mmCIF file of C-alpha atoms in Angstrom:
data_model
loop_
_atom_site.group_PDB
_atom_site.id
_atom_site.type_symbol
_atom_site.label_atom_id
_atom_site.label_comp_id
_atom_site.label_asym_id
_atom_site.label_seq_id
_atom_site.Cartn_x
_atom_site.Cartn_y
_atom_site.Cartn_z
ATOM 1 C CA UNK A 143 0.000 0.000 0.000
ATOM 2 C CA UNK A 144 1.371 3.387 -0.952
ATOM 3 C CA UNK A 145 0.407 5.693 1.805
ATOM 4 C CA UNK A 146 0.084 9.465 1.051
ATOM 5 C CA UNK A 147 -1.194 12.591 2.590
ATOM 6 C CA UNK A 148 -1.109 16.433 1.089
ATOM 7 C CA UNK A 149 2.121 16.688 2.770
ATOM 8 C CA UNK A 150 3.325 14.318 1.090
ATOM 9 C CA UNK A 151 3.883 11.634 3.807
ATOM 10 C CA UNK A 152 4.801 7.772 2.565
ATOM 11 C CA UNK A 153 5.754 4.831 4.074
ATOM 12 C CA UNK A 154 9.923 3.655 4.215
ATOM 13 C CA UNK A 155 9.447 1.120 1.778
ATOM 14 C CA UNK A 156 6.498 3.013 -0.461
ATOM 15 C CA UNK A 157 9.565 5.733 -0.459
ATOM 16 C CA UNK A 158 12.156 3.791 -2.058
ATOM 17 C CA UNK A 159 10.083 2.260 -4.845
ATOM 18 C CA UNK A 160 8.779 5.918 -5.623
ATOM 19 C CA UNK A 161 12.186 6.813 -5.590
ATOM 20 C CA UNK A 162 13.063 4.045 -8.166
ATOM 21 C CA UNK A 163 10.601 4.945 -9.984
ATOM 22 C CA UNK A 164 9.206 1.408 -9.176
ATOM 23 C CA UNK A 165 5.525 0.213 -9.331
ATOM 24 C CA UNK A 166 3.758 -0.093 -5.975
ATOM 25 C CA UNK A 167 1.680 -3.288 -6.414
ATOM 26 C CA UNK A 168 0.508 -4.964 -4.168
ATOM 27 C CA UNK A 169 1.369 -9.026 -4.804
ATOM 28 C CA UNK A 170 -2.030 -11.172 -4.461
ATOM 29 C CA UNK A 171 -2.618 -14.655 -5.341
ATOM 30 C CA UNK A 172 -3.997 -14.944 -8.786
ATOM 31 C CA UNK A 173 -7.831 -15.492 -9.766
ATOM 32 C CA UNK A 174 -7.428 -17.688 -12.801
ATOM 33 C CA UNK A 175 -10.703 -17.437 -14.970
ATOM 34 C CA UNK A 176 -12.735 -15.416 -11.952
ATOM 35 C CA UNK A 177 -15.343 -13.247 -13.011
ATOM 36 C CA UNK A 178 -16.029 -10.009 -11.601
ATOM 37 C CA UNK A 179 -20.120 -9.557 -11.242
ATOM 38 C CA UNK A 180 -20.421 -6.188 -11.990
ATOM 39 C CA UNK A 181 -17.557 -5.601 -14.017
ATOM 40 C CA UNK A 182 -15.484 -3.676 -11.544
ATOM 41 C CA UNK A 183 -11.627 -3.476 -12.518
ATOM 42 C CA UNK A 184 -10.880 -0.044 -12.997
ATOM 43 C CA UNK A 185 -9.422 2.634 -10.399
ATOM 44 C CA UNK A 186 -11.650 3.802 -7.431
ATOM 45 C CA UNK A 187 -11.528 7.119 -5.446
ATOM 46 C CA UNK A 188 -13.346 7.614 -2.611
ATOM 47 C CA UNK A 189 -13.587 10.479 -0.132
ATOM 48 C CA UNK A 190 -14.872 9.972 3.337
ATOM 49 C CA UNK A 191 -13.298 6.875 2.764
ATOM 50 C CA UNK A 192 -12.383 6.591 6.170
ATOM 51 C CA UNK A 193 -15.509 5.801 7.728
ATOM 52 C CA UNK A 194 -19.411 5.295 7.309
ATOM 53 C CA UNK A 195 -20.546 4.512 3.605
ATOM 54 C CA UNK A 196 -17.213 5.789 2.108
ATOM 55 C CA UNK A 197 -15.181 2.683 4.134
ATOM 56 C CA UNK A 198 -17.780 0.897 2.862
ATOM 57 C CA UNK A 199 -17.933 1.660 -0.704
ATOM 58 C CA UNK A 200 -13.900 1.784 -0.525
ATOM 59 C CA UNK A 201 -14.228 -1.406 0.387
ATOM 60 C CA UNK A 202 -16.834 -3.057 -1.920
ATOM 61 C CA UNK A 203 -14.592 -1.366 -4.756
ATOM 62 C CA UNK A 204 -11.790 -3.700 -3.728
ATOM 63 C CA UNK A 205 -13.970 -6.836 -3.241
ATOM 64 C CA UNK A 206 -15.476 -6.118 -6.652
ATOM 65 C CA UNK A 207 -12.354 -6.474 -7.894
ATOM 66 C CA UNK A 208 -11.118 -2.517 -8.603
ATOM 67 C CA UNK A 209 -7.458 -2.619 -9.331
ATOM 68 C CA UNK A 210 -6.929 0.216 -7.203
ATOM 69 C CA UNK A 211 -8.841 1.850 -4.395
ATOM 70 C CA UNK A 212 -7.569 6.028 -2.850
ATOM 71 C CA UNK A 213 -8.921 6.391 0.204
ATOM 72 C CA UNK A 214 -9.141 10.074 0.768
ATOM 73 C CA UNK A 215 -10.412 11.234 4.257
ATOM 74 C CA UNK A 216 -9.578 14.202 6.309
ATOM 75 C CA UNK A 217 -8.281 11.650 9.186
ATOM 76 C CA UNK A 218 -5.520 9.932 7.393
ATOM 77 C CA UNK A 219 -5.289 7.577 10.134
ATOM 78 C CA UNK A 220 -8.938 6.079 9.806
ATOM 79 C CA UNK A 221 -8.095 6.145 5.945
ATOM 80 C CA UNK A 222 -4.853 3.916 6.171
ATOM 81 C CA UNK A 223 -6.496 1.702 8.587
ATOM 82 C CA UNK A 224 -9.311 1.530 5.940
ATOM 83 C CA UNK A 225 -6.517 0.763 3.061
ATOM 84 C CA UNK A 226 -5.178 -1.996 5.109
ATOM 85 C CA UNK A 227 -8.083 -3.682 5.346
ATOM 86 C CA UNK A 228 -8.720 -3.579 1.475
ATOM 87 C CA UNK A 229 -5.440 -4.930 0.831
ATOM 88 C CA UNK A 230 -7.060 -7.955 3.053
ATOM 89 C CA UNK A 231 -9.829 -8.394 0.762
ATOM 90 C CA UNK A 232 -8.996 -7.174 -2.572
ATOM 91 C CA UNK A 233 -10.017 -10.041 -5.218
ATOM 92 C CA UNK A 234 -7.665 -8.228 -8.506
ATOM 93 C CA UNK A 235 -4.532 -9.648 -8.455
ATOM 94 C CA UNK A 236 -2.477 -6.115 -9.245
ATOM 95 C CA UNK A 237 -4.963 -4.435 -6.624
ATOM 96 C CA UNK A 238 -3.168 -1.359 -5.169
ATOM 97 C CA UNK A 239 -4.405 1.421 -2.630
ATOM 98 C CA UNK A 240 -3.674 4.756 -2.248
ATOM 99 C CA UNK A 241 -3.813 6.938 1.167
ATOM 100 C CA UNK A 242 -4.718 10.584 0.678
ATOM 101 C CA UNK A 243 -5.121 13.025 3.581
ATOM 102 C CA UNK A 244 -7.763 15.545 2.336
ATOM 103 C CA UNK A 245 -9.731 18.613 2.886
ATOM 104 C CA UNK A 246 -12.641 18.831 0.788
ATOM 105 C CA UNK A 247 -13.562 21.857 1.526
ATOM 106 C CA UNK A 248 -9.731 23.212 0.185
ATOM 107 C CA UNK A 249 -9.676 23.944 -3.272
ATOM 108 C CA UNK A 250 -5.843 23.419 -3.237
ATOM 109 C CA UNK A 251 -6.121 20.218 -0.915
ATOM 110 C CA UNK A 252 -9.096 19.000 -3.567
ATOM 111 C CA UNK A 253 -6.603 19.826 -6.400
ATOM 112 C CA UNK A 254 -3.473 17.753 -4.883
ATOM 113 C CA UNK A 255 -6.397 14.657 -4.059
ATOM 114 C CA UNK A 256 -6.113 14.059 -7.995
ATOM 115 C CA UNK A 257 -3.243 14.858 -8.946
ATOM 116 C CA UNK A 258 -1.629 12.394 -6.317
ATOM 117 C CA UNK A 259 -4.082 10.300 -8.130
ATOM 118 C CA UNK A 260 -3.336 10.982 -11.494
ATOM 119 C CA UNK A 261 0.377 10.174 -10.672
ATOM 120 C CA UNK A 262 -0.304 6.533 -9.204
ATOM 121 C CA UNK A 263 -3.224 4.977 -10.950
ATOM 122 C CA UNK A 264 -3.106 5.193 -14.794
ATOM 123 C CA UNK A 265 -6.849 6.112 -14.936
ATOM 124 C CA UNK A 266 -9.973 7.651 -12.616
ATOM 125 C CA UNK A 267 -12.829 4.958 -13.402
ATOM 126 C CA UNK A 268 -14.701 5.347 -10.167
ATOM 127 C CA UNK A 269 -15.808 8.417 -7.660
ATOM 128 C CA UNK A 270 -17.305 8.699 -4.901
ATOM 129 C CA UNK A 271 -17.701 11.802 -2.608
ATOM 130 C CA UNK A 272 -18.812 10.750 0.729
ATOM 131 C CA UNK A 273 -16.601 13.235 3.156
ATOM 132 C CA UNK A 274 -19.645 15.196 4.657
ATOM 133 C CA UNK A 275 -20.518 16.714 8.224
ATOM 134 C CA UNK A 276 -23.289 15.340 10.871
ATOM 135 C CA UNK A 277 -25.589 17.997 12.618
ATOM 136 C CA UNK A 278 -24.277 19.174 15.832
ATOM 137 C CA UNK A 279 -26.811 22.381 16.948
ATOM 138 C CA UNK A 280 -30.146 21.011 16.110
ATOM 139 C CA UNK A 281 -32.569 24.107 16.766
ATOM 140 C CA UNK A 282 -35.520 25.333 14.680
ATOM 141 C CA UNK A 283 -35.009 27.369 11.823
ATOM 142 C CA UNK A 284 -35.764 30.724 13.843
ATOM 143 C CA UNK A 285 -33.064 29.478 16.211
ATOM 144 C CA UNK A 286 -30.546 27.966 13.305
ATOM 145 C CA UNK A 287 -27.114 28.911 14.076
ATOM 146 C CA UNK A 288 -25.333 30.602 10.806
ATOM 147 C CA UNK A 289 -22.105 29.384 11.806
ATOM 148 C CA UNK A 290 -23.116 26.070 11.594
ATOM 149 C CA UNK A 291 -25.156 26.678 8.464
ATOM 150 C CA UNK A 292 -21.886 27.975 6.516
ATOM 151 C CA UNK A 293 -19.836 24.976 7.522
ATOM 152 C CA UNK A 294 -22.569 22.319 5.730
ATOM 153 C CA UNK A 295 -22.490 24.610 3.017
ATOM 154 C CA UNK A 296 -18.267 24.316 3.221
ATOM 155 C CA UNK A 297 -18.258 21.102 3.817
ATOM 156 C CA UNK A 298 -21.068 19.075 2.291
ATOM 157 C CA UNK A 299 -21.715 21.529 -0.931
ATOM 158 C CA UNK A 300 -18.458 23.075 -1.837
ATOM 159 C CA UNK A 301 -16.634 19.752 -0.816
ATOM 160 C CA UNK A 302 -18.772 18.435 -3.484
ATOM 161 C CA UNK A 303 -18.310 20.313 -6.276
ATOM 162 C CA UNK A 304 -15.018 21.025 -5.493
ATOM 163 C CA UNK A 305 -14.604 17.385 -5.981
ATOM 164 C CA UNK A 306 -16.935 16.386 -8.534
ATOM 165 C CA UNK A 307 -15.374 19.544 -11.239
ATOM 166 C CA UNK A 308 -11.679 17.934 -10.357
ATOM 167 C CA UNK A 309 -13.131 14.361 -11.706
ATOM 168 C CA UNK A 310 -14.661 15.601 -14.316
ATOM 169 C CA UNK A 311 -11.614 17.166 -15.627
ATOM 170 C CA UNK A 312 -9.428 13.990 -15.596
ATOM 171 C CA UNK A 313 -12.135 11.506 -17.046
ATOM 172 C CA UNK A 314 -12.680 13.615 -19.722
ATOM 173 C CA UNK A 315 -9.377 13.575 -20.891
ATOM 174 C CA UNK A 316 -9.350 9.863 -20.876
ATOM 175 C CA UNK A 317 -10.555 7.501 -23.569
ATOM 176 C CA UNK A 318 -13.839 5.664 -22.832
ATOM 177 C CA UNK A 319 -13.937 1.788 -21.870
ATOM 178 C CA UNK A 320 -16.326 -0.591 -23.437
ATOM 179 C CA UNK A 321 -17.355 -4.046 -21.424
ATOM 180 C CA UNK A 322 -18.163 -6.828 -23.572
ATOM 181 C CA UNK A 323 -19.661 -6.469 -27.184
ATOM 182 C CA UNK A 324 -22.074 -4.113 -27.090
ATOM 183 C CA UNK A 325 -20.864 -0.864 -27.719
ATOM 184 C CA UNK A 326 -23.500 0.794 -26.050
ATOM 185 C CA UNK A 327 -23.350 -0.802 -22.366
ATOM 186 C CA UNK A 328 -19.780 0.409 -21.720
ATOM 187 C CA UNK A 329 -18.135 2.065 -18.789
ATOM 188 C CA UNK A 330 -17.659 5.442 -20.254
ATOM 189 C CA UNK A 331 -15.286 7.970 -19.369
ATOM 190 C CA UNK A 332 -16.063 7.227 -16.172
ATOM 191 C CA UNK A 333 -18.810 7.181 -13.162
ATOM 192 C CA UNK A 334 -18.991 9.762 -10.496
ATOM 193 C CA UNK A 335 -21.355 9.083 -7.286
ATOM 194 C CA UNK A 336 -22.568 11.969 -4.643
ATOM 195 C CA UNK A 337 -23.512 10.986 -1.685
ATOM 196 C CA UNK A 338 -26.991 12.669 -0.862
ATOM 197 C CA UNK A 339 -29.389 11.978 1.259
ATOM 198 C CA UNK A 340 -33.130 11.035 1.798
ATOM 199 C CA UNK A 341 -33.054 14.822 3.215
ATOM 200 C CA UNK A 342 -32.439 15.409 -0.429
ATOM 201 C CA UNK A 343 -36.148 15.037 -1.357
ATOM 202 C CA UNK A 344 -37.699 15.862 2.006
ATOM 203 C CA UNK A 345 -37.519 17.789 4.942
ATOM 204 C CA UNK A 346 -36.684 16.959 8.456
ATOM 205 C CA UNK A 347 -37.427 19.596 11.817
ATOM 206 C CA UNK A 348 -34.670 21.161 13.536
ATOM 207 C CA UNK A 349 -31.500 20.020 10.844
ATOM 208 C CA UNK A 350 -32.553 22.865 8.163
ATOM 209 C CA UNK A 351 -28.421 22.980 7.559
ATOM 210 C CA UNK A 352 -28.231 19.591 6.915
ATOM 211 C CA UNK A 353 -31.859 18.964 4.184
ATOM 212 C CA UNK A 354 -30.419 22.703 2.378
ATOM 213 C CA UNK A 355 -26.785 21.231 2.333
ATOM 214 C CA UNK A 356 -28.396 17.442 0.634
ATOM 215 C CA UNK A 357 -30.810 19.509 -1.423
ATOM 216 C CA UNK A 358 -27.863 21.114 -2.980
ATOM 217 C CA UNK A 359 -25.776 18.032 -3.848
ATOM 218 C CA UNK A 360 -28.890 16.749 -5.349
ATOM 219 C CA UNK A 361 -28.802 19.643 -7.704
ATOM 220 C CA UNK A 362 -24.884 19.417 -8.106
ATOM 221 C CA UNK A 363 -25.444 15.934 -9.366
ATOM 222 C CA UNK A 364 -28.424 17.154 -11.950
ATOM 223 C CA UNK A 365 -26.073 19.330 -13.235
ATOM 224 C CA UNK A 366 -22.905 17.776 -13.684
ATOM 225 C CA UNK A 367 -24.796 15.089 -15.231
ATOM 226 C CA UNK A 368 -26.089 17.067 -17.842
ATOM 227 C CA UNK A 369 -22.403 18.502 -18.417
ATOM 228 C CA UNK A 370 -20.854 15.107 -18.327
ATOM 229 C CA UNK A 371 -23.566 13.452 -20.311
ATOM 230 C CA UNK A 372 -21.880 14.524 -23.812
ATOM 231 C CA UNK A 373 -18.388 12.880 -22.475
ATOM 232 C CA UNK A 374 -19.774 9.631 -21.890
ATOM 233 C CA UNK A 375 -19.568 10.327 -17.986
ATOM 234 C CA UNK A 376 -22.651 9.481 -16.125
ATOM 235 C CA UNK A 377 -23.152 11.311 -12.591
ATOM 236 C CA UNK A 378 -25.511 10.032 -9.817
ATOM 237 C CA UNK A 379 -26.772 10.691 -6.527
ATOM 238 C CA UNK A 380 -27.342 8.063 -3.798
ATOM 239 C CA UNK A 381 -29.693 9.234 -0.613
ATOM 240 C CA UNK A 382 -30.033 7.005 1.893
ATOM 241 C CA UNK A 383 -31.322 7.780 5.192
ATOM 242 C CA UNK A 384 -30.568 6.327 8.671
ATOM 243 C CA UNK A 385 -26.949 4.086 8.347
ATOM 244 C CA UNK A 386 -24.812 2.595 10.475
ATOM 245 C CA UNK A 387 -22.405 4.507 11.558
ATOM 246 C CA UNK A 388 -20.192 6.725 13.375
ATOM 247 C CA UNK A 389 -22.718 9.738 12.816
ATOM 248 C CA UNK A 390 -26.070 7.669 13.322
ATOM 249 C CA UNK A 391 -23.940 6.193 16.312
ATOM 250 C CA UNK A 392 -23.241 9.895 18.178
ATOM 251 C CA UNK A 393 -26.557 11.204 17.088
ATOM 252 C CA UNK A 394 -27.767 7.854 19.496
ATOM 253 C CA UNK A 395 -25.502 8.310 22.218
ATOM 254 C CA UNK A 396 -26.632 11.639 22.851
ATOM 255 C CA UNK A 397 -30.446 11.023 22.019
ATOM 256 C CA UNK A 398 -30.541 7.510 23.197
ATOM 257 C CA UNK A 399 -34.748 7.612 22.417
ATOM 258 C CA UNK A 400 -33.392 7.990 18.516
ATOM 259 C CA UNK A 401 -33.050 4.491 17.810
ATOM 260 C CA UNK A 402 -36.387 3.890 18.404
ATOM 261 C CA UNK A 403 -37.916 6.660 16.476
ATOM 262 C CA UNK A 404 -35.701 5.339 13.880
ATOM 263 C CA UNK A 405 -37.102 1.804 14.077
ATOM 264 C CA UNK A 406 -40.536 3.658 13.704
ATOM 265 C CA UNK A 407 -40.170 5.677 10.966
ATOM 266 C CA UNK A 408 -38.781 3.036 8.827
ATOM 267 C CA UNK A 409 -41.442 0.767 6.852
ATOM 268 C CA UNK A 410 -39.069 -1.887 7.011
ATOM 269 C CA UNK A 411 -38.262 -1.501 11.025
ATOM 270 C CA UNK A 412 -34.826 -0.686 10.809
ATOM 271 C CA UNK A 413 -31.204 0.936 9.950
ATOM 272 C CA UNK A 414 -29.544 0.524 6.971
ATOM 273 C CA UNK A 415 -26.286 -1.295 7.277
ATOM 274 C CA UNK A 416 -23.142 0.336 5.372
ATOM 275 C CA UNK A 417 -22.786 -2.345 2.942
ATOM 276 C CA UNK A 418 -26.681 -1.925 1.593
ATOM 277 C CA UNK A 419 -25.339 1.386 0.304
ATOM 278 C CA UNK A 420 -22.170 0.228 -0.890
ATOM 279 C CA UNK A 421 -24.146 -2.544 -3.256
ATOM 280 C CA UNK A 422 -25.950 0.248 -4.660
ATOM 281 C CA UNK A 423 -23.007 2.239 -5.907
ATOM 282 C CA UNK A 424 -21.375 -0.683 -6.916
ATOM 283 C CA UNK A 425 -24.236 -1.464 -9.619
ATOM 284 C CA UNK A 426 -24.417 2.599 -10.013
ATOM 285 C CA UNK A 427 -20.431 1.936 -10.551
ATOM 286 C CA UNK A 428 -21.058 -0.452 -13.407
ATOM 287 C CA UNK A 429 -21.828 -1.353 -16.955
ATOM 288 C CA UNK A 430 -25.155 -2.842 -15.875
ATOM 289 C CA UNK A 431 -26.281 0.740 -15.153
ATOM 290 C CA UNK A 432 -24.995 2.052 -18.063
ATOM 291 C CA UNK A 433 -27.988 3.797 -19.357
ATOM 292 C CA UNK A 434 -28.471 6.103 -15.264
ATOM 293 C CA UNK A 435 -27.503 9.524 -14.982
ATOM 294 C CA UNK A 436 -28.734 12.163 -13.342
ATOM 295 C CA UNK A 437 -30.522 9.886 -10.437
ATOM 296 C CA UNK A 438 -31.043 10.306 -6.871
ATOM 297 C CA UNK A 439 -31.689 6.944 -6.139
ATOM 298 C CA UNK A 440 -33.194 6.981 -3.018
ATOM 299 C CA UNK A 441 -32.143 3.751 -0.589
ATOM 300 C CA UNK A 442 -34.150 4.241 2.904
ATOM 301 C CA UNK A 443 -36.095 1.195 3.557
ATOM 302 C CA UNK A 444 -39.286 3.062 2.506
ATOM 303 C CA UNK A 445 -39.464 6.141 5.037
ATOM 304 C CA UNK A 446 -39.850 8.331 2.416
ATOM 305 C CA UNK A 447 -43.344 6.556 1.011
ATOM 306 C CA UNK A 448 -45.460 8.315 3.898
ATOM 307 C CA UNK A 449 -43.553 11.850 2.819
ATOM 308 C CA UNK A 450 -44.013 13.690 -0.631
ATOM 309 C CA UNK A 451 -41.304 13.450 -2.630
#
């Protein structure tokens, strides 16, 4: 595993072989005639990757059988302990992963993400922007305090863009992969994923920061899909609501009565486990959804049926 943060920082023995000039990969037993499901062999980033859904669709990229996986988070120590554990489960033989300390909400830290990116893997199949803030001043909107409001909008909608206008750049510049015969259910240029929410569609009391912040990556995705849509780069939204997780789990701790309401307002009776999200990027990821762009595909175990969407 080649370790890397903005600063620069890699491992003793990543350092010599990027002094050489060598490749890092990452030795693995090989598959023989294995067959990847959904067609996942290309090169993954995935902010956020740290934690939450990003670990998990970090992961799911390298069981899929991605040949390389950058886990970008602003904790670098969460993301190498992440990378480590892909290296455990990778299925691609020449499977490599990439450590990235990032701020999402830095243009210039953004900018060094892909170029750090650029320089390891030979292409960007794969994004997924899942760095992202949790409420912590829940009030009413007459009550809603500014400072918080400014760092969702930081965070969750300039982190976005910031991100999503960097990997559109690159896959544009690269030439488009086709999977299988038909010349029309191919890869692209690549796939980009935003990480939304089911606060994306509907409203929820006392978190008006958080449904404005998911409301605008909703309409970041529309967009760029409609810009990318000529390049052969599709752009999607996922919006899931209640997951397992280190947010879900502090939100809990401090409201222990949550987990209940939770349970209620779920059809299905509930909380969504990281890797049900992960499965749906992973087909969002793939030839097999070659013909979606511009969705928010909403994964919530039904508590938005009662709501109008």
């Amino acid at each position: 595993m080649l370790y890397q943060t903005c600063r620069q920082l890699i491992t003793r023995s990543a350092l010599a072989a990027w002094k050489s000039g060598a490749a890092l990969h990452m030795p693995r037993k090989s598959l023989g005639t294995r067959q990847f499901s959904m067609g996942i062999d290309g090169y993954a980033l995935v902010t956020g990757a740290g934690s939450g859904i990003g670990k998990a669709c970090a992961l799911a990229y390298a069981r899929e059988g991605a040949a390389g996986v950058a886990f970008s988070d602003i904790n670098v120590e969460a993301a190498i302990e992440a990378a480590k554990e892909s290296e455990r489960v990778a299925k691609n033989p020449r499977y490599r992963s990439l450590v990235i300390e990032t701020d999402v909400s830095d243009q210039e830290s953004v900018d060094r993400m892909i170029d750090l990116v650029v320089q390891t893997f030979p292409r960007l199949d794969y994004a997924v922007n899942s760095a992202g803030v949790g409420v912590e001043t829940p009030a009413e909107v007459s009550e809603a305090s500014i400072r918080e409001f400014e760092r969702f909008l930081k965070v969750n909608v300039t982190g976005t863009l910031l991100a999503v206008r960097a990997q559109s750049r690159v896959m544009k510049r690269q030439e488009p992969l086709n999977h299988g015969t038909d010349s029309l259910r191919t890869l692209g240029r690549g796939v980009i994923t935003n990480m939304g929410s089911g606060n994306s569609y509907v409203a929820t009391p006392h978190i008006v920061q958080y449904t404005a912040s998911k409301h605008a990556v909703l309409g970041i995705t529309r967009n760029a899909a409609l810009d990318n849509a000529p390049y052969g780069i599709r752009v999607n939204c996922l919006c899931p609501s209640w997951v397992k997780g280190p947010m879900i789990d502090r939100a809990i701790a401090g409201n222990p009565s949550l987990a209940d309401a939770i349970k209620r307002a779920v059809p299905m009776g509930r909380i969504a486990q990281p890797d049900e999200i992960s499965d749906v990027v992973m087909f969002l990821s793939s030839p097999r959804s070659s013909y979606v762009t511009g969705a928010g595909w909403i994964v919530d175990g039904g508590a938005t049926l009662q709501m109008h969407t």
